[in-house]
Coordinates of C-alpha atoms in Angstrom, one line a residue:
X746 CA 17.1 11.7 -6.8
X747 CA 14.0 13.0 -4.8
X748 CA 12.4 11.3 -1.7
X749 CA 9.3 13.0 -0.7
X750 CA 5.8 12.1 0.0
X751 CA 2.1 14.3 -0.3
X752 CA -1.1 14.1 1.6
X753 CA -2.7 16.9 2.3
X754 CA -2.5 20.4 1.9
X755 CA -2.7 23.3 4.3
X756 CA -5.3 25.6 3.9
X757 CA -3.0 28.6 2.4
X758 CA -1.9 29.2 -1.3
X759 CA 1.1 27.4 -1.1
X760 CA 1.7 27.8 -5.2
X761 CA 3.6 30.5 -4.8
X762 CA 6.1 29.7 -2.3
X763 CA 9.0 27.5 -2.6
X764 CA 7.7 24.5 -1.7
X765 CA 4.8 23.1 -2.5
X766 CA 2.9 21.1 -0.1
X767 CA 2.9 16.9 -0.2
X768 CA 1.4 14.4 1.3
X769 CA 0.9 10.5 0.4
X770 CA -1.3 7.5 1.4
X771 CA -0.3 4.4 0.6
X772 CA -2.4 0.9 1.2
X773 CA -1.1 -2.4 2.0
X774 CA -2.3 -6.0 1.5
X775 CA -2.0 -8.1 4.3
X776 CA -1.1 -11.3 3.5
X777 CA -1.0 -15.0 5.1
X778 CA 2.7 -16.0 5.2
X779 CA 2.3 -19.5 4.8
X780 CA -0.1 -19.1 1.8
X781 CA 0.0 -15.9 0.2
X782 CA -3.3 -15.2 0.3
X783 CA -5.1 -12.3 1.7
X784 CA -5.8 -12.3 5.5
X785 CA -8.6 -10.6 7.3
X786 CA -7.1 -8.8 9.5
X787 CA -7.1 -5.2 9.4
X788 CA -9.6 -4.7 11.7
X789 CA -6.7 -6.7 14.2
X790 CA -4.1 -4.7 12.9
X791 CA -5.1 -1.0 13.4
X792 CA -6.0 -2.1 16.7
X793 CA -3.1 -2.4 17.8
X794 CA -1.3 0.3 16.1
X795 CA 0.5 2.8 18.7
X796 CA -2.2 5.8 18.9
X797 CA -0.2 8.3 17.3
X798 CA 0.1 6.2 14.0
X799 CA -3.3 4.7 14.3
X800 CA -4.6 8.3 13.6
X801 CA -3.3 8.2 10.3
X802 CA -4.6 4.6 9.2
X803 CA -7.3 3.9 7.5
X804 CA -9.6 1.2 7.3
X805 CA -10.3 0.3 3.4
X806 CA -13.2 -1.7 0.7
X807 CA -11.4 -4.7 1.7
X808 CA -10.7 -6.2 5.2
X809 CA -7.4 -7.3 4.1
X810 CA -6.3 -3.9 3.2
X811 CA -5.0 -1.1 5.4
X812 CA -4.2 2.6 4.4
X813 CA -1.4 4.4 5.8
X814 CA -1.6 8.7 5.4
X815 CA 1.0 11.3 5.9
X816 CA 0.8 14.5 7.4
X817 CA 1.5 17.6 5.1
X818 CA 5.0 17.7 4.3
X819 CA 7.2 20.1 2.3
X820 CA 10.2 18.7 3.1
X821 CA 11.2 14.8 1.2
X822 CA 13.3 13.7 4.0
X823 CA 10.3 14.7 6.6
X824 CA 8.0 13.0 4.1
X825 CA 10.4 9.5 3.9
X826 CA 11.2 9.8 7.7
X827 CA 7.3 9.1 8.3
X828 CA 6.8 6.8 5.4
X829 CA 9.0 4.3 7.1
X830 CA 7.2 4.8 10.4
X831 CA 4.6 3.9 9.1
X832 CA 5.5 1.1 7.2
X833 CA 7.7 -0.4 10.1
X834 CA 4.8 0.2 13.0
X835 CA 2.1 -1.1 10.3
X836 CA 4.5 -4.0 9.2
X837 CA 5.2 -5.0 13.3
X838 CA 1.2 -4.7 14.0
X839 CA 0.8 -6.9 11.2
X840 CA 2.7 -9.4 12.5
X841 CA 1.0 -9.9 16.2
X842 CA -1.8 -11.2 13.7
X843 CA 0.2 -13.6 12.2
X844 CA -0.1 -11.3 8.8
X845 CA 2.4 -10.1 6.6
X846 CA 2.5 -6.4 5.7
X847 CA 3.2 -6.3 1.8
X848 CA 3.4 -3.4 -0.4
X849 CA 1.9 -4.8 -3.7
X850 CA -0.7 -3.5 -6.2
X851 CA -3.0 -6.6 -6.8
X852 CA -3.7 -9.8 -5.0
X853 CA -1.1 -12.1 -5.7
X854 CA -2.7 -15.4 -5.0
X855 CA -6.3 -15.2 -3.5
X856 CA -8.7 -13.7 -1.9
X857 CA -10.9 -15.9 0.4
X858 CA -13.0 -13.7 2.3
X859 CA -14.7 -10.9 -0.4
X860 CA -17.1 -9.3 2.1
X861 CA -16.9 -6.0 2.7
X862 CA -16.5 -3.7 6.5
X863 CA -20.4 -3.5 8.2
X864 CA -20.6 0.2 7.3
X865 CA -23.3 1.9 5.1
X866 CA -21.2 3.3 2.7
X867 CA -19.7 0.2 1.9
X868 CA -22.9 -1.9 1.8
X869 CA -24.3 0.6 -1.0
X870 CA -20.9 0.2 -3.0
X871 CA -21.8 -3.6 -2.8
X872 CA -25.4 -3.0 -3.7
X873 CA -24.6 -0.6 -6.8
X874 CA -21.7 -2.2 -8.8
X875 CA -22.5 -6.0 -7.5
X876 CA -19.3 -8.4 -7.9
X877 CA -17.1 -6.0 -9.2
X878 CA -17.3 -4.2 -5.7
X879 CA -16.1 -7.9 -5.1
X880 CA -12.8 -7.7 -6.7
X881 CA -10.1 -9.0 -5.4
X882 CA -8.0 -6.4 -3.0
X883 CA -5.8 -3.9 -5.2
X884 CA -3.7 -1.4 -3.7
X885 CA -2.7 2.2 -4.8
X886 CA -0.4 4.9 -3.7
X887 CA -1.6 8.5 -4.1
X888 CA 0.4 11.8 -4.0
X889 CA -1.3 15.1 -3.0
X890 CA 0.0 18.2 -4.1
X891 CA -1.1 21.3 -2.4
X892 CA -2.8 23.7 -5.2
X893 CA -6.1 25.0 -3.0
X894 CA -7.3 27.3 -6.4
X895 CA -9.5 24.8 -7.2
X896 CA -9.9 26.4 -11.5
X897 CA -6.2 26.4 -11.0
X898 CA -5.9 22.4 -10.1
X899 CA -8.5 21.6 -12.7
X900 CA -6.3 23.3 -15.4
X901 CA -3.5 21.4 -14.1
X902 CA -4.8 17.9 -14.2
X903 CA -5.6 18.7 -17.7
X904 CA -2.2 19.7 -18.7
X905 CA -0.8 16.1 -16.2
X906 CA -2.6 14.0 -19.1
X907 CA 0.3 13.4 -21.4
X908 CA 2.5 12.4 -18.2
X909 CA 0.8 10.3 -16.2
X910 CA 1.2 7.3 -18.1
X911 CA 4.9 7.5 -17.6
X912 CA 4.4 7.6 -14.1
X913 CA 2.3 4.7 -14.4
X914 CA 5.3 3.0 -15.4
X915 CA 7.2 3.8 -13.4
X916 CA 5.1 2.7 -10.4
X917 CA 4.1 -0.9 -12.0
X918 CA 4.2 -3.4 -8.9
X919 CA 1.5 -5.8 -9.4
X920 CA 2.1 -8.5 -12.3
X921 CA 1.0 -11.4 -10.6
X922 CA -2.5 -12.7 -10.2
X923 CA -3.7 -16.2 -9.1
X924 CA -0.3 -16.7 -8.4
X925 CA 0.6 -16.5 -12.2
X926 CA 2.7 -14.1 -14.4
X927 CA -0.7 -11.5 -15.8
X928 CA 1.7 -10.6 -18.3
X929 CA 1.0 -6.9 -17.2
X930 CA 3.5 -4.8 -15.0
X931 CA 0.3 -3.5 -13.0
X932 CA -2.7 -5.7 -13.1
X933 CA -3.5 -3.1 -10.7
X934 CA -4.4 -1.0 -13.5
X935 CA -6.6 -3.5 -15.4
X936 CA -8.0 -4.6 -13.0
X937 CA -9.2 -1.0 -12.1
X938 CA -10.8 -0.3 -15.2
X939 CA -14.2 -2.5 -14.3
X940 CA -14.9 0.6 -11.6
X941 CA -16.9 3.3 -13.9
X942 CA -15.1 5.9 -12.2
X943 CA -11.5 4.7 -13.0
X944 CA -9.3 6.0 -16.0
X945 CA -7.8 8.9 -17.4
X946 CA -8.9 12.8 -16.0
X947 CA -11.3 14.1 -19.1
X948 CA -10.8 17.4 -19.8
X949 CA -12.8 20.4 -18.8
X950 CA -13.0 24.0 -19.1
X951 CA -13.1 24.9 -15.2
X952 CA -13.9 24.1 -11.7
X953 CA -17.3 24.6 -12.7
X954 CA -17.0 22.3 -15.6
X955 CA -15.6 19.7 -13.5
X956 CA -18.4 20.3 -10.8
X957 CA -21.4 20.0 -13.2
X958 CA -20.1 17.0 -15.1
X959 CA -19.6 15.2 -11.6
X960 CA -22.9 16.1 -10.4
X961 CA -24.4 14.7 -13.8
X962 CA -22.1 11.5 -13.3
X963 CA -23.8 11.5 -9.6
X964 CA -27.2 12.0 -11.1
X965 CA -27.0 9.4 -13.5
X966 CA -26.2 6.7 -10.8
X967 CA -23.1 5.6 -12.5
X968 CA -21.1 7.4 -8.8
X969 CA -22.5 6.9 -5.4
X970 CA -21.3 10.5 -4.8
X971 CA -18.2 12.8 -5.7
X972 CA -15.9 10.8 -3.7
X973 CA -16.4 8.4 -6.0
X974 CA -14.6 9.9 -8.9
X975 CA -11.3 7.7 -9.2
X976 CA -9.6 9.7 -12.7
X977 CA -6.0 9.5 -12.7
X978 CA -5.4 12.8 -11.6
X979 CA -8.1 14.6 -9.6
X980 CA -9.1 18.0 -7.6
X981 CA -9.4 16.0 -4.4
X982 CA -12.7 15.7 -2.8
X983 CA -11.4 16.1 0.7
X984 CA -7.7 18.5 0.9
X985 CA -7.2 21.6 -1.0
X986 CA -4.7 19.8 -3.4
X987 CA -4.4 18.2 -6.9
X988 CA -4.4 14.5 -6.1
X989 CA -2.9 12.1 -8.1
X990 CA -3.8 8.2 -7.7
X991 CA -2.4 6.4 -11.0
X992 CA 0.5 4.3 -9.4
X993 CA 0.4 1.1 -8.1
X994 CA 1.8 0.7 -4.2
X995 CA 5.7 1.2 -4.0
X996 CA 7.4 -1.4 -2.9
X997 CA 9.9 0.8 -0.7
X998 CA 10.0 4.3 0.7
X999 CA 12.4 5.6 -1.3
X1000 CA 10.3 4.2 -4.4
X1001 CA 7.4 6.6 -2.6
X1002 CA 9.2 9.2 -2.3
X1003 CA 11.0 9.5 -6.2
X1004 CA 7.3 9.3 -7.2
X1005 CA 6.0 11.7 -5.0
X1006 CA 9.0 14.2 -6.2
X1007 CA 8.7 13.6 -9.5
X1008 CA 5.0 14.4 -9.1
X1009 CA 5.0 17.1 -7.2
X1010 CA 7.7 18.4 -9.8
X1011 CA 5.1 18.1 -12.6
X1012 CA 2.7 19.8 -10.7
X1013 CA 4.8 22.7 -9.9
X1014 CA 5.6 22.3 -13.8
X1015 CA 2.0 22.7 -15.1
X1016 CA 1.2 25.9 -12.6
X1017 CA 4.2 27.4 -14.1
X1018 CA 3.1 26.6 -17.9
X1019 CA -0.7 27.5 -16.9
X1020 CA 0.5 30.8 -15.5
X1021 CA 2.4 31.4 -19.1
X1022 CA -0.3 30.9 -21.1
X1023 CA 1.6 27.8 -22.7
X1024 CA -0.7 25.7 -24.7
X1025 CA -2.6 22.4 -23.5
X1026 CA -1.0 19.6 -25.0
X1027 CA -4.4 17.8 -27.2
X1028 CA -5.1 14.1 -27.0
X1029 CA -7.7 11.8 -27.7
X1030 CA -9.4 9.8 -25.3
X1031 CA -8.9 6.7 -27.1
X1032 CA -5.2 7.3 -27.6
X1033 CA -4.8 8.5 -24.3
X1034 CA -6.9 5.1 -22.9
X1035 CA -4.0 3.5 -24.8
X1036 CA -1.7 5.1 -23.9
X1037 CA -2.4 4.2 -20.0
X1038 CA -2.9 0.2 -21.7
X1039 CA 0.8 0.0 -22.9
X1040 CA 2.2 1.9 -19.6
X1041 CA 0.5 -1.3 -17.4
X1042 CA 1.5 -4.1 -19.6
X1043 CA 5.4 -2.5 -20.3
X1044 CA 6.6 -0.9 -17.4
X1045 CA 9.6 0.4 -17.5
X1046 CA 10.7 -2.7 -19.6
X1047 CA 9.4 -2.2 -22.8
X1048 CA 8.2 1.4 -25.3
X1049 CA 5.3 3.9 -23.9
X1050 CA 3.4 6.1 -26.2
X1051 CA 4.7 9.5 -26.4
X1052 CA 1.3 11.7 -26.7
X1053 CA 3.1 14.7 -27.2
X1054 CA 3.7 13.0 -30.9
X1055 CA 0.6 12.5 -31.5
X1056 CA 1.1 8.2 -30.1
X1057 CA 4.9 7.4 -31.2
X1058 CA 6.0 4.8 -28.9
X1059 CA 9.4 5.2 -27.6
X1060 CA 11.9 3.6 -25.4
X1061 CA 10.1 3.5 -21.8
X1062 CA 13.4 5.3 -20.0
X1063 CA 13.7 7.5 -22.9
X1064 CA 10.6 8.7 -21.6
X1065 CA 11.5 8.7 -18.1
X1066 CA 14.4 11.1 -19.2
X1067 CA 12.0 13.7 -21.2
X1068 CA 10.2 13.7 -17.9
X1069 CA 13.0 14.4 -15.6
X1070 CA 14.2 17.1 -18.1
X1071 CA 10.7 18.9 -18.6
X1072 CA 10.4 19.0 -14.4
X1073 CA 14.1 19.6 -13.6
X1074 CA 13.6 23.6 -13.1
X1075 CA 11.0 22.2 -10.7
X1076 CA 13.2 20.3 -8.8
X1077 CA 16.3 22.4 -8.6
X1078 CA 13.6 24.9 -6.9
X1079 CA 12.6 22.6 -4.7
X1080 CA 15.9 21.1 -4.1
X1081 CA 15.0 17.9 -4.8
X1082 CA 16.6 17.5 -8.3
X1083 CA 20.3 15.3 -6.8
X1084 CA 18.0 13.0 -4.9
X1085 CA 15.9 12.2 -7.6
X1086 CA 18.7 11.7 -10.4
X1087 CA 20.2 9.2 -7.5
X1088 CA 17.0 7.5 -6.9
X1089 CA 15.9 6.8 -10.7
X1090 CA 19.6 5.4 -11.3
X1091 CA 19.4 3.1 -8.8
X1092 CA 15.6 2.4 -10.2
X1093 CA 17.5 2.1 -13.4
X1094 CA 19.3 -1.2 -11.9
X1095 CA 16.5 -2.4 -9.8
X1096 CA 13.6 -2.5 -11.6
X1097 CA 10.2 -1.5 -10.9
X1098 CA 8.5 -3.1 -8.5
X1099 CA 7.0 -5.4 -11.0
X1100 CA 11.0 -6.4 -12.7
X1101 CA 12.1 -7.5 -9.0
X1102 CA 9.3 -9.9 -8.3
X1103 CA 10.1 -11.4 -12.0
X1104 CA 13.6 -11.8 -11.6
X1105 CA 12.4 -14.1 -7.8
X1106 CA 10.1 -15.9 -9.4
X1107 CA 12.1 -16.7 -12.4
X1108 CA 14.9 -18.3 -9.7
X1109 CA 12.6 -19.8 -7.4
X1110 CA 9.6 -20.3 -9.5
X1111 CA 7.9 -20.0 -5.9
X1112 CA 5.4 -16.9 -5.2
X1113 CA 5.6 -17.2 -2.2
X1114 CA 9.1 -16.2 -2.2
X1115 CA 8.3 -13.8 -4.3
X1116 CA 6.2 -12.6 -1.5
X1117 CA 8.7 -12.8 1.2
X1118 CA 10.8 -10.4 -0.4
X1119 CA 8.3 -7.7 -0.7
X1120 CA 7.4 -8.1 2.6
X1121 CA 11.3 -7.1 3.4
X1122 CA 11.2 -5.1 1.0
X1123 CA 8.0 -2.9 2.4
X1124 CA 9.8 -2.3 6.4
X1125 CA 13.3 -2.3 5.4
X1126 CA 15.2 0.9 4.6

């Protein structure tokens, strides 16, 4: 099994090399101990972050979230080393505020206090999209593989399409909402589809493509700007790298870092097919919309919709396999390929995310031990 994570990219071709770059950033919800609902606190809690870490926090839409960012890695064991840092100096500053820090995709319980941080950014996000800006707090985890040729990443987030649902699944760490069973793995991912920048990457000819029909988007007022583009998979607006944001937060390192393998696997998978001329898998948009539906309701638990066959569904792990098989030449390259096999047995066992907080609340019928255990689960390795 693989542990690795992605953020950035440096500012060379890495696609070429044996590695290629990764970095991650994951956000937290900070949550009341006693309640389960969302404290606002992260002002509090980067404040009091040791310097060196506090560089790569981030404050986020929501005062009860914080973002925590690696620094380019190419190595998984450099990438999981500072993954728990960062979870166990987030989770300790978390506590001198009387928070919890929990690594979960959607507000469990409640969230009180809706308003957003005083900045002008965040204002005209309020002003623009109204109470939907006012969403309850969800949480993501993003993986950034280096690819700087930006026609080269657009091709390549078209050719991620027919995967990325299975790593949705695979991900799925929010089913509670309210403090109720959603019936969803990632509510996450529902809840996300009310943002008009949220879904799966359309497909376009070229970086130009992609540039004009994000500019139109802009024009249109539908995006504040092209930060604002939330697809699935995306060139990303900031690093030289393909970014992709479909997964709910992990709830441990090593979940991080098998996603961040696998992904960077797929990437490395699609520069290789792009550079053979293999043909672009075709799916609709509708089917593909779908497709992304059945991966946040199931999970790993249930069937996802093979696209490649035109919307079969088949067993979830079935799917998981196909994956690991069409990126395993990709991960004995990077020598990642024992650490992933490792990691997704033991996910086999565990659960997603989503599966584990079941199996609590199904002894305890208590979400706030559900809770409890996700907050162990987030700063202990």
């Amino acid at each position: 099994m693989v542990t690795s994570y992605p953020v950035a990219a440096t500012g060379r071709d890495t696609t070429d090399q044996h590695h290629l770059t990764l970095g991650v950033e994951e956000e937290f919800l900070l949550l009341d101990p006693d309640t389960g609902r969302n404290a606002p606190v992260a002002d509090d809690v980067i404040a009091v972050l040791p310097s060196v870490v506090r560089r790569q926090s981030r404050l986020e839409l929501r005062r009860s979230m914080v973002e925590m960012v690696t620094s380019v890695c190419t190595d998984l064991g450099q990438l999981r080393e500072q993954l728990i840092r960062h979870r166990r100096m987030a989770g300790a500053a978390a506590a001198t505020t009387g928070a919890r820090l929990v690594a979960v995709g959607a507000t469990p319980v409640d969230e009180p206090q809706c308003d957003v941080p005083d900045q002008p950014r965040y204002r005209d996000i309020v002003r623009r999209y109204g109470p939907v800006a006012l969403d309850p707090a969800l949480c993501g985890c993003h993986v950034h593989v280096g690819v700087p040729d930006r026609d080269l990443a657009v091709r390549v987030c078209d050719r991620l399409r027919v995967w990325l649902p299975v790593v949705q699944a695979l991900t799925a760490n929010s089913p509670f909402s309210a403090g109720t069973d959603t019936g969803h793995a990632s509510w996450r991912s529902v809840q996300l589809t009310r943002w008009p920048g949220v879904g799966p990457t359309p497909s376009f000819a070229s970086a130009d493509d992609y540039d004009a029909t994000v500019a139109a988007l802009v024009t249109t007022g539908v995006m504040i700007d092209d930060a604002m583009v939330y697809w699935y998979a995306r060139p990303s607006a900031t690093y030289p790298t393909v970014e992709v944001r479909v997964g709910d937060v992990c709830p441990t390192a090593d979940d991080t870092v098998l996603v961040a393998a696998l992904i960077r696997a797929l990437v490395a998978t699609m520069i290789d097919d792009e550079r053979a001329g293999a043909p672009v898998e075709s799916v609709r948009d509708c089917v593909l919309s779908a497709a992304h539906w059945r991966a946040a309701h199931e999970g790993l638990d249930g069937t996802l919709v093979d696209l490649r066959l035109g919307g079969v569904l088949r067993p979830a792990w079935e799917m998981v396999d196909e994956l690991v098989a069409t990126v395993s030449p990709a991960l004995l390259r990077h020598g990642d390929i024992e650490l992933v096999v490792a990691q997704l047995a033991r996910l086999r066992a565990q659960g997603t995310g989503a599966a584990r907080q079941r199996r609590i609340h199904a002894r305890t019928q208590d979400i706030n031990a559900v809770l409890a255990d996700l907050a162990r689960q987030t700063i202990e390795q």
